Short mmCIF file of C-alpha atoms and ligand atoms in Angstrom, two decimals:
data_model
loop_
_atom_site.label_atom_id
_atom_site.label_comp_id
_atom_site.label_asym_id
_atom_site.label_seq_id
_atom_site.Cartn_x
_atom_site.Cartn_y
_atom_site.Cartn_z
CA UNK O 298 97.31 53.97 85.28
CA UNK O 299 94.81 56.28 83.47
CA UNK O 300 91.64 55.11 85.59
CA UNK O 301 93.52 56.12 88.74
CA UNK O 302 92.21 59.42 90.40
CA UNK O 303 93.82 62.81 91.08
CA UNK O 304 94.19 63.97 94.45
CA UNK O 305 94.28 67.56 95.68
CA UNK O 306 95.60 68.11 98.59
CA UNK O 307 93.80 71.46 100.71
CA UNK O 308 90.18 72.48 100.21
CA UNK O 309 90.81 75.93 99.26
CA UNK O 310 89.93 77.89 95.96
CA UNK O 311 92.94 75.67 94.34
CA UNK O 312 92.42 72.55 95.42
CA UNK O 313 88.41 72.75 94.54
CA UNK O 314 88.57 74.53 91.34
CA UNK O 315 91.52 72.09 90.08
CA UNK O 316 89.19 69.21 91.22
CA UNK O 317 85.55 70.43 89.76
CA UNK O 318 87.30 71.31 86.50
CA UNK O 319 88.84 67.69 86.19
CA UNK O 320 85.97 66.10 87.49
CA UNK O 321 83.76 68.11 84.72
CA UNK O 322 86.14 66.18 82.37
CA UNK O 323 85.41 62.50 83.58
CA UNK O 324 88.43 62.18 86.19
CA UNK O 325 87.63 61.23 89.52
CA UNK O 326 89.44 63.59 92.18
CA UNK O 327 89.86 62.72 95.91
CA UNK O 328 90.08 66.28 97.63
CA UNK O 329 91.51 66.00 101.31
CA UNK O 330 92.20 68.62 103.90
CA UNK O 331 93.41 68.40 107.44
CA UNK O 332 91.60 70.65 108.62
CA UNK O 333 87.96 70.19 109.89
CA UNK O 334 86.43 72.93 107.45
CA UNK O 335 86.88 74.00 103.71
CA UNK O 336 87.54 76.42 102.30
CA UNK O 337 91.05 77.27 103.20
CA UNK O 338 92.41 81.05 105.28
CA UNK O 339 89.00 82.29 102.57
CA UNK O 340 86.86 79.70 105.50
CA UNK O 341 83.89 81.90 106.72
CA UNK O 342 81.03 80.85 108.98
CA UNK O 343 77.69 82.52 110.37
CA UNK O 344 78.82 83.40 114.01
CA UNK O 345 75.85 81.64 116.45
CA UNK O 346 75.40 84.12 118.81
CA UNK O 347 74.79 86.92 116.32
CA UNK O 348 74.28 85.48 112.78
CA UNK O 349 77.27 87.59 111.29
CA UNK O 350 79.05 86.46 108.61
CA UNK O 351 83.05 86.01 110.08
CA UNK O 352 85.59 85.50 108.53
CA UNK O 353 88.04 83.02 110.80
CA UNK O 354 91.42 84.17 109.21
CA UNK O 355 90.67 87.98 108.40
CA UNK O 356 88.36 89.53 105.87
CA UNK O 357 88.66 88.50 102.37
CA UNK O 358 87.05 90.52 99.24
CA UNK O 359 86.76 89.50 96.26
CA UNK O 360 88.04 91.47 93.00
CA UNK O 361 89.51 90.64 89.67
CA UNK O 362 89.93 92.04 86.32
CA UNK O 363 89.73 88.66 84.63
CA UNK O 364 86.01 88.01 83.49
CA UNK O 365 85.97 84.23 83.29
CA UNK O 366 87.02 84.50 86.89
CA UNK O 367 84.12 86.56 87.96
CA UNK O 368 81.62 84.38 85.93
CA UNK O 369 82.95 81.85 87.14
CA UNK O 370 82.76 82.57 90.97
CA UNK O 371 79.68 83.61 89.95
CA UNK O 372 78.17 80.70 89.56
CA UNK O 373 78.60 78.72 92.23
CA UNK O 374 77.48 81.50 94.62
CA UNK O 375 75.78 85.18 94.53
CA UNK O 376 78.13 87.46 94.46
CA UNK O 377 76.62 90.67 96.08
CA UNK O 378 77.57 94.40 95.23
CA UNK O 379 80.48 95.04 97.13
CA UNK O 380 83.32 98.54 97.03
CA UNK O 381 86.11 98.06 99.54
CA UNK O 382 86.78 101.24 101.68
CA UNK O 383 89.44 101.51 104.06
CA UNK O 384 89.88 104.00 106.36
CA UNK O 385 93.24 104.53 108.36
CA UNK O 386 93.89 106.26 111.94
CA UNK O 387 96.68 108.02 112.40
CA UNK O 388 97.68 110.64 115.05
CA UNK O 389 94.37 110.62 116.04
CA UNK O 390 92.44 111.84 112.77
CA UNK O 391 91.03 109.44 110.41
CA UNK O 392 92.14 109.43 106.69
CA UNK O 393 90.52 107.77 103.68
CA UNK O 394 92.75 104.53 102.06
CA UNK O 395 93.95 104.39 99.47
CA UNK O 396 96.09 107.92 99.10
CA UNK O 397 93.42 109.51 97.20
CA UNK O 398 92.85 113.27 96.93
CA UNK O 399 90.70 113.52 99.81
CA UNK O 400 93.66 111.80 101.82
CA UNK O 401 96.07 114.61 100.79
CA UNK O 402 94.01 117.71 100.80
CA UNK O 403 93.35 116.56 104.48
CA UNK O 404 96.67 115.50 105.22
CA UNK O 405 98.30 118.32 103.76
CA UNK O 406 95.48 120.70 104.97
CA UNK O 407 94.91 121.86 101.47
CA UNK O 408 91.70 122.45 98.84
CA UNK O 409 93.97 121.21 95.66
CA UNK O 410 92.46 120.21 92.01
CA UNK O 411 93.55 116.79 90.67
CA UNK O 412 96.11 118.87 88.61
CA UNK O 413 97.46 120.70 91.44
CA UNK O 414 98.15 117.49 93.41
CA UNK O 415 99.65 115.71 91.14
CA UNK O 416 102.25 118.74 90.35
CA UNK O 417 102.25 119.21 94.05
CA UNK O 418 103.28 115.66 94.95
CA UNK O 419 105.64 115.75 92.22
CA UNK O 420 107.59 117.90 93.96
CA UNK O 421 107.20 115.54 97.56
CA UNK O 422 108.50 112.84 95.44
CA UNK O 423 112.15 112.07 95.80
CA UNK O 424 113.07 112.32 92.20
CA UNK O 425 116.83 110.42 92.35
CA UNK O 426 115.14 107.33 92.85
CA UNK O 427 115.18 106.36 88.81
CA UNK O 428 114.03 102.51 89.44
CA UNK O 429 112.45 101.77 93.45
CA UNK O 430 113.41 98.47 94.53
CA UNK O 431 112.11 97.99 97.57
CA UNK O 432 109.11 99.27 99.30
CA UNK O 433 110.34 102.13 100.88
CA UNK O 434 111.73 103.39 97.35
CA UNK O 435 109.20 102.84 95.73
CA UNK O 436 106.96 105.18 98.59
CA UNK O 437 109.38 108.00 98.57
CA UNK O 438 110.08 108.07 94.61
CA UNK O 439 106.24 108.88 94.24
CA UNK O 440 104.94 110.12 97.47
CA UNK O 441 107.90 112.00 99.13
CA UNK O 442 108.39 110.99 103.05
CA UNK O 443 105.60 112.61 105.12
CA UNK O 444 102.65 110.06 103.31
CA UNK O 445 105.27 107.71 103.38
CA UNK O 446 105.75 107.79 107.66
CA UNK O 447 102.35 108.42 107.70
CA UNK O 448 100.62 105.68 105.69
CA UNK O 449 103.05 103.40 104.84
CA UNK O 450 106.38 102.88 107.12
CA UNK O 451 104.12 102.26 110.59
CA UNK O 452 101.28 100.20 109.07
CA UNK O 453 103.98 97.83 106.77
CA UNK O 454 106.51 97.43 110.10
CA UNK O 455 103.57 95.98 111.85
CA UNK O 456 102.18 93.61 109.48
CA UNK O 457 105.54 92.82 108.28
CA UNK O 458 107.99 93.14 111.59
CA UNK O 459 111.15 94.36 108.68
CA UNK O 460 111.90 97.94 107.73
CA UNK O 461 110.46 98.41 104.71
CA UNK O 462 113.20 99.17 102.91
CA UNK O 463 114.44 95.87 103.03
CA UNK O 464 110.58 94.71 101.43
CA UNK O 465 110.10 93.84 97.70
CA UNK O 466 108.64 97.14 96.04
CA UNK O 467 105.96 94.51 94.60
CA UNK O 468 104.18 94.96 97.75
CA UNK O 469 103.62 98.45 97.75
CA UNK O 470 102.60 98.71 93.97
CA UNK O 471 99.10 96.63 95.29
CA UNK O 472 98.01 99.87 96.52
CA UNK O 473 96.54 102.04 93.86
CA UNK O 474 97.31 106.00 94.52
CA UNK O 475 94.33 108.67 92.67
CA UNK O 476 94.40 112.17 92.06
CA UNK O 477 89.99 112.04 92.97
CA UNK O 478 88.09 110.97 95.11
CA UNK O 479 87.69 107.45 93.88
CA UNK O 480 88.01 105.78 97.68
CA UNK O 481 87.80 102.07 96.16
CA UNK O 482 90.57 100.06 97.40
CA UNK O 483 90.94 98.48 94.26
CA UNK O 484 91.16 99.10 90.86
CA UNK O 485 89.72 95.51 89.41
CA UNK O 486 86.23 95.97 87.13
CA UNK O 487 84.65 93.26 89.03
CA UNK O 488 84.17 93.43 92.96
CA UNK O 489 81.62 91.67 95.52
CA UNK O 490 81.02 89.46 98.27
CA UNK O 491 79.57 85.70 98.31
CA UNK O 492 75.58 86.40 99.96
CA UNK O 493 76.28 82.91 101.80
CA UNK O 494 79.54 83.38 102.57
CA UNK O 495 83.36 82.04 100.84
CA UNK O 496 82.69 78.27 102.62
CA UNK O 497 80.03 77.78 100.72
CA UNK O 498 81.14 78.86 96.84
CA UNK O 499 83.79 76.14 97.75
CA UNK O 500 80.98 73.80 98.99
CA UNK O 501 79.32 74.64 95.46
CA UNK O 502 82.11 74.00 93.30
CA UNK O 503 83.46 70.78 95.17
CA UNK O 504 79.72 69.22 94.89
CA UNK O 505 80.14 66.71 92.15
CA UNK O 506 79.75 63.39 91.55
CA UNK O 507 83.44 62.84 90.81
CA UNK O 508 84.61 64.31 93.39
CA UNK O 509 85.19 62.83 96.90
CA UNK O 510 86.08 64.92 99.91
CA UNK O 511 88.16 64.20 102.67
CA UNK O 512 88.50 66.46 106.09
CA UNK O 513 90.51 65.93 108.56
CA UNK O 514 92.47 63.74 106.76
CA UNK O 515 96.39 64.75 106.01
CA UNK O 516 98.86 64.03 102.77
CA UNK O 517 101.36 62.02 104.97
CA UNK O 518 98.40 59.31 106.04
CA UNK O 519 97.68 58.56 102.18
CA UNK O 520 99.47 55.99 100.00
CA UNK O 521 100.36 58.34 96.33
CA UNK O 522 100.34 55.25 94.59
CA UNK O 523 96.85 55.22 94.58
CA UNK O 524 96.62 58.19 92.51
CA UNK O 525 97.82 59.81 88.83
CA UNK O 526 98.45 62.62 89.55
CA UNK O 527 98.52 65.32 92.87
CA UNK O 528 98.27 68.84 92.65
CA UNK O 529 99.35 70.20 96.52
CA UNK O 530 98.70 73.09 97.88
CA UNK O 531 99.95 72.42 101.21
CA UNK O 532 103.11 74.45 102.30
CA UNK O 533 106.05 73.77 99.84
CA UNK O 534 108.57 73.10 102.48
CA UNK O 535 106.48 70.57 104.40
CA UNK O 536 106.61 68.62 101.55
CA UNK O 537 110.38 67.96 101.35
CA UNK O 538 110.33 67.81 104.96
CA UNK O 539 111.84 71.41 105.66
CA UNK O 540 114.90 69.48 104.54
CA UNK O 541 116.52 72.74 102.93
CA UNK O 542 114.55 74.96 105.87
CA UNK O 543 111.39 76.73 106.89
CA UNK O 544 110.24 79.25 104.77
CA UNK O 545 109.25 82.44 106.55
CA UNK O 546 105.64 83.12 106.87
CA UNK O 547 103.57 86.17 108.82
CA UNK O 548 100.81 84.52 110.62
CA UNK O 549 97.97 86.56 112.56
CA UNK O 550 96.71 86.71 116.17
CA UNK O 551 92.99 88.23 116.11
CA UNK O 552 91.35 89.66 119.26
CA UNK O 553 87.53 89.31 119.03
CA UNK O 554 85.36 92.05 120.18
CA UNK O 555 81.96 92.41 120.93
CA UNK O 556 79.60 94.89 121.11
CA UNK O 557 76.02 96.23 120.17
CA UNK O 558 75.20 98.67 117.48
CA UNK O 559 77.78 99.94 115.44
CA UNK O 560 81.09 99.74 116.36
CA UNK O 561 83.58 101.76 113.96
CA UNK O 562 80.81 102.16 111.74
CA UNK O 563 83.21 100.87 108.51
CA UNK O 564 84.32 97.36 108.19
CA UNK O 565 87.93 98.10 107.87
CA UNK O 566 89.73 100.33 109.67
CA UNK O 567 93.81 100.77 109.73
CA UNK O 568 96.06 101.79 112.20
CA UNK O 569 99.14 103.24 110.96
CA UNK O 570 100.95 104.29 114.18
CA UNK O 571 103.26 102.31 115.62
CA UNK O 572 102.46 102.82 119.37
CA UNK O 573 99.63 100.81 118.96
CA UNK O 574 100.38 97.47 118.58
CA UNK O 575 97.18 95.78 115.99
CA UNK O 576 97.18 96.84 112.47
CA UNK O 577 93.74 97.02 111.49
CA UNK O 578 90.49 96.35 113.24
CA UNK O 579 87.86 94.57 111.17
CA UNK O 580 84.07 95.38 111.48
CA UNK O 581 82.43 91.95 109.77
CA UNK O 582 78.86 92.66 109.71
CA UNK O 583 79.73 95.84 107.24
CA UNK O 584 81.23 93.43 104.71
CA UNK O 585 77.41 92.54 104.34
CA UNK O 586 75.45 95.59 104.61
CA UNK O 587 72.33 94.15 102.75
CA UNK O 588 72.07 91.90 106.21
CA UNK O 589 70.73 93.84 109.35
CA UNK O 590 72.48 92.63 112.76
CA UNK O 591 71.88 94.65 116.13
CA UNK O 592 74.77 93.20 117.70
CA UNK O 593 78.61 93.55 116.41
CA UNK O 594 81.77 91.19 116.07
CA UNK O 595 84.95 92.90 115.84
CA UNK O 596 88.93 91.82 115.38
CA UNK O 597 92.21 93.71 115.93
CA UNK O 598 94.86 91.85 113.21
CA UNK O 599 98.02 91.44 115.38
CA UNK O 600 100.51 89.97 112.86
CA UNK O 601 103.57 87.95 114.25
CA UNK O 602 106.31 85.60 112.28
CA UNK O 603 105.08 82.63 111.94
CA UNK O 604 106.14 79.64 114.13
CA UNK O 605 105.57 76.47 113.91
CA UNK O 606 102.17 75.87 115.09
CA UNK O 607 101.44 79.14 113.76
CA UNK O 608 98.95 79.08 110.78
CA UNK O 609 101.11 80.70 107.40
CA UNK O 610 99.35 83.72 106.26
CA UNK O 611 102.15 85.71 104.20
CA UNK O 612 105.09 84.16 102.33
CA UNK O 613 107.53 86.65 103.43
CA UNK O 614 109.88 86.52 100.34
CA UNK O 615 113.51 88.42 101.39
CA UNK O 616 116.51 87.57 99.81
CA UNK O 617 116.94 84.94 102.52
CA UNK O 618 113.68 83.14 101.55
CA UNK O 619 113.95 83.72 98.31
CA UNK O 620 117.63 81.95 97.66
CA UNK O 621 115.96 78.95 100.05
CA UNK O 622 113.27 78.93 97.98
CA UNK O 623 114.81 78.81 94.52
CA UNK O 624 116.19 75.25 96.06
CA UNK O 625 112.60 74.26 96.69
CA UNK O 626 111.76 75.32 93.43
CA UNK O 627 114.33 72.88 92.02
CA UNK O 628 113.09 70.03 93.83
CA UNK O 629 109.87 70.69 93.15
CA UNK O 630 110.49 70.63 89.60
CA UNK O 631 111.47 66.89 89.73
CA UNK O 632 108.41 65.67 91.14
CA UNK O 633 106.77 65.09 87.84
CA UNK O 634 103.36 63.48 89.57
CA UNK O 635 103.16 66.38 91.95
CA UNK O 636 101.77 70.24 90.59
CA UNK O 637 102.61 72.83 93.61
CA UNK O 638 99.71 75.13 93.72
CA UNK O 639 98.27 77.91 95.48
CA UNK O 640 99.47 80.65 98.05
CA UNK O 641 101.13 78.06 100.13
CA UNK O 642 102.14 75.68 97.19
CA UNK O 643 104.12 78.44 95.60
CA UNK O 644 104.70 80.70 98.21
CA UNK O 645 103.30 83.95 96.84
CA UNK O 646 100.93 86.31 98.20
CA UNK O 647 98.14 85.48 95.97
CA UNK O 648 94.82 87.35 96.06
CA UNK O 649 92.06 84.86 95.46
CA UNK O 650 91.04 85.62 91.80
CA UNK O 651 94.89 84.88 91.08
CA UNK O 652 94.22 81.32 92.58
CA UNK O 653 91.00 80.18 90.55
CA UNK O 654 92.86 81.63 87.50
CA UNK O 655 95.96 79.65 88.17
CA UNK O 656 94.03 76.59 88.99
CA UNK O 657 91.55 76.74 85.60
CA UNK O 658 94.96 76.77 83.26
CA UNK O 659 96.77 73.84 85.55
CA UNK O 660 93.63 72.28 84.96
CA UNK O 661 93.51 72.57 81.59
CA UNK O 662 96.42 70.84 81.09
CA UNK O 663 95.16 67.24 82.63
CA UNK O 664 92.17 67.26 81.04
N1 UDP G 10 99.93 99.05 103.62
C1 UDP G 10 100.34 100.14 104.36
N2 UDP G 10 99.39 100.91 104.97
C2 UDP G 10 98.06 100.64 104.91
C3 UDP G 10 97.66 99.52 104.15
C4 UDP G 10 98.61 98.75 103.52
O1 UDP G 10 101.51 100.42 104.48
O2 UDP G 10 97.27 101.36 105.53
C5 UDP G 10 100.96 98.22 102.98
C6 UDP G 10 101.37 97.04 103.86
O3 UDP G 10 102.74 96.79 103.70
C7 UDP G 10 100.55 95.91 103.29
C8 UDP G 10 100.54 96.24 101.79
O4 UDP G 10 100.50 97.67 101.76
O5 UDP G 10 101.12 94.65 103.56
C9 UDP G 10 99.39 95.63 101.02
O6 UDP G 10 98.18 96.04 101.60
P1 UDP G 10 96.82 95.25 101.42
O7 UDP G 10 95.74 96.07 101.98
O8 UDP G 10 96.72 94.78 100.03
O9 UDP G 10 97.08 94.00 102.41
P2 UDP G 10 96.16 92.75 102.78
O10 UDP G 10 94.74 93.21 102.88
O11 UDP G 10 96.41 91.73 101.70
O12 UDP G 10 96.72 92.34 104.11
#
């Protein structure tokens, strides 16, 4: 029994980091993935034609707070300087994300100190709302309703197709709001991009001599026999055959487009109203600006529920998938060879610093 491997199942920043960190142990790992890259949704290949850096399943940027995470990213790539900047259309002017106090001076047509917004949003903000519970509660308890329709209730009806006020407030409280001018998306100390790109980090970390990987190769076609232990982060539901239903998932449709020069001249920028129908249109070549490209790759996001042949994106977790997956929780809890990991494993909408932290402590525990 103890000489027997562990097997991960998906090539994403779980799988691999669960698998290098037992295999720096002594285990040997089998690592499989059906698909025909690794990597997972964070996949990202150098486009022929122009040499860009694309990300196949929308941009990802890395950012965490959690130090062992960055070092350890760190070292199995370069991590170049990176500050996430999002810009967002709406009505036909163009805003800085997120609500920062550029944003409102603009919006509100104002020349306001940091003081003076913060007393003057105050007042915006719909002060009866003593605990926000869902998105939209949480947006109009601290913003008041004109940001809200602006920013918010458009962009969050696309990408989600629900009202936001029947979305977890969890989901709002990602996006940071600043009384300066501080445009970085994201609050985390440590921020950058991979130099060669998200494919190969996991390359990097899944390169060890106890480690064997598998593509194209799926869970159902291997015997579990052969193996001590599986940590899966394929879709929890798959695993018990849907037998208690699908869990809801947004997937994305992306609409490539080319052109030469500069595009939008910013690699992301939002669309908020909700005549038109993408949410964001991603510029890829500016999520390496120490690369020069005279051509350009472009995608509008369209997001749509996921179907079955759809690829999940985001776990949509309403009180409909939650109860269904509280039952999936249950029986995943008596599988005591199998650890559910990952975005898909757990159903969460987990940024990828999240993952490699959740798979270095599960790892700890086998070794
Ligand atoms: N959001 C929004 N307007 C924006 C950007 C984001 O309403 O311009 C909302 C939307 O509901 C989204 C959530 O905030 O799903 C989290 O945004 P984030 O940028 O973190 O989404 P991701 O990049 O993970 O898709």
């Amino acid at each position: 029994m103890k000489n027997l491997p562990y097997l991960c199942v998906g090539a994403g920043f779980s799988g691999a980091v669960i698998a290098r960190e037992l295999a720096k142990s002594g285990h040997n790992v089998h690592v499989i993935d059906e698909r025909e890259h690794l990597a997972g949704n964070c996949y990202s290949r150098r486009d022929e034609e122009t040499q860009i850096q694309v990300h196949q399943y929308g941009p990802h940027i890395f950012h965490t707070d959690d130090p062992e995470v960055w070092e350890y990213i760190n070292r199995f790539g370069e991590m170049m300087p990176y500050v996430n900047r999002v810009k967002v259309t709406y009505k036909n002017k163009v805003y800085s994300l997120p609500i920062n106090l550029h944003t409102i001076n603009q919006f509100f047509g104002k020349c306001m100190s940091p003081e003076q917004a913060k007393e003057f949003i105050s007042t915006l903000g719909d002060s009866s709302i003593k605990e926000p519970k869902t998105f939209e509660e949480q947006a109009l308890a601290f913003l008041g309703n004109d940001l809200y329709q602006a920013f918010f209730r458009g962009y969050t009806l696309k990408q989600w197709g629900v009202e936001p006020s029947e979305l977890p407030a969890s989901i709002l409280k990602r996006l940071p709001i600043r009384f300066n001018y501080d445009d970085n998306y994201f609050n985390h100390r440590f921020q950058g991009m991979p130099r060669n790109g998200y494919t190969k980090i996991v390359e990097n970390i899944l390169d060890h001599r106890n480690i064997k990987t598998s593509l194209k190769t799926s869970f159902e076609s291997l015997n579990t026999n052969n193996y001590q232990h599986i940590f899966y982060s394929g879709p929890l539901d798959r695993y018990f055959n849907y037998s208690q239903g699908r869990l809801g998932y947004r997937s994305l449709v992306f609409k490539e487009i080319r052109a030469s020069g500069d595009y939008q001249g910013t690699a992301v920028m939002n669309y908020s109203d909700t005549n038109i129908s993408y949410t964001r249109i991603t510029e890829h070549k500016h999520f390496a600006p120490w690369e020069k490209h005279k051509d350009t790759i472009c995608f509008e996001e369209h997001s749509k529920f996921a179907t079955e042949n759809d690829i999940p994106y985001y776990p949509i977790r309403l009180v409909k998938e939650k109860a269904m997956l509280e039952k999936y929780e249950k029986l995943a809890n008596q599988e005591k060879k199998v650890s559910f990991v990952g975005r898909l494993g757990t159903y969460r909408y987990l940024d990828m610093d999240v993952t490699i932290r959740e798979a270095l402590d599960i790892a700890k525990k086998f070794n």
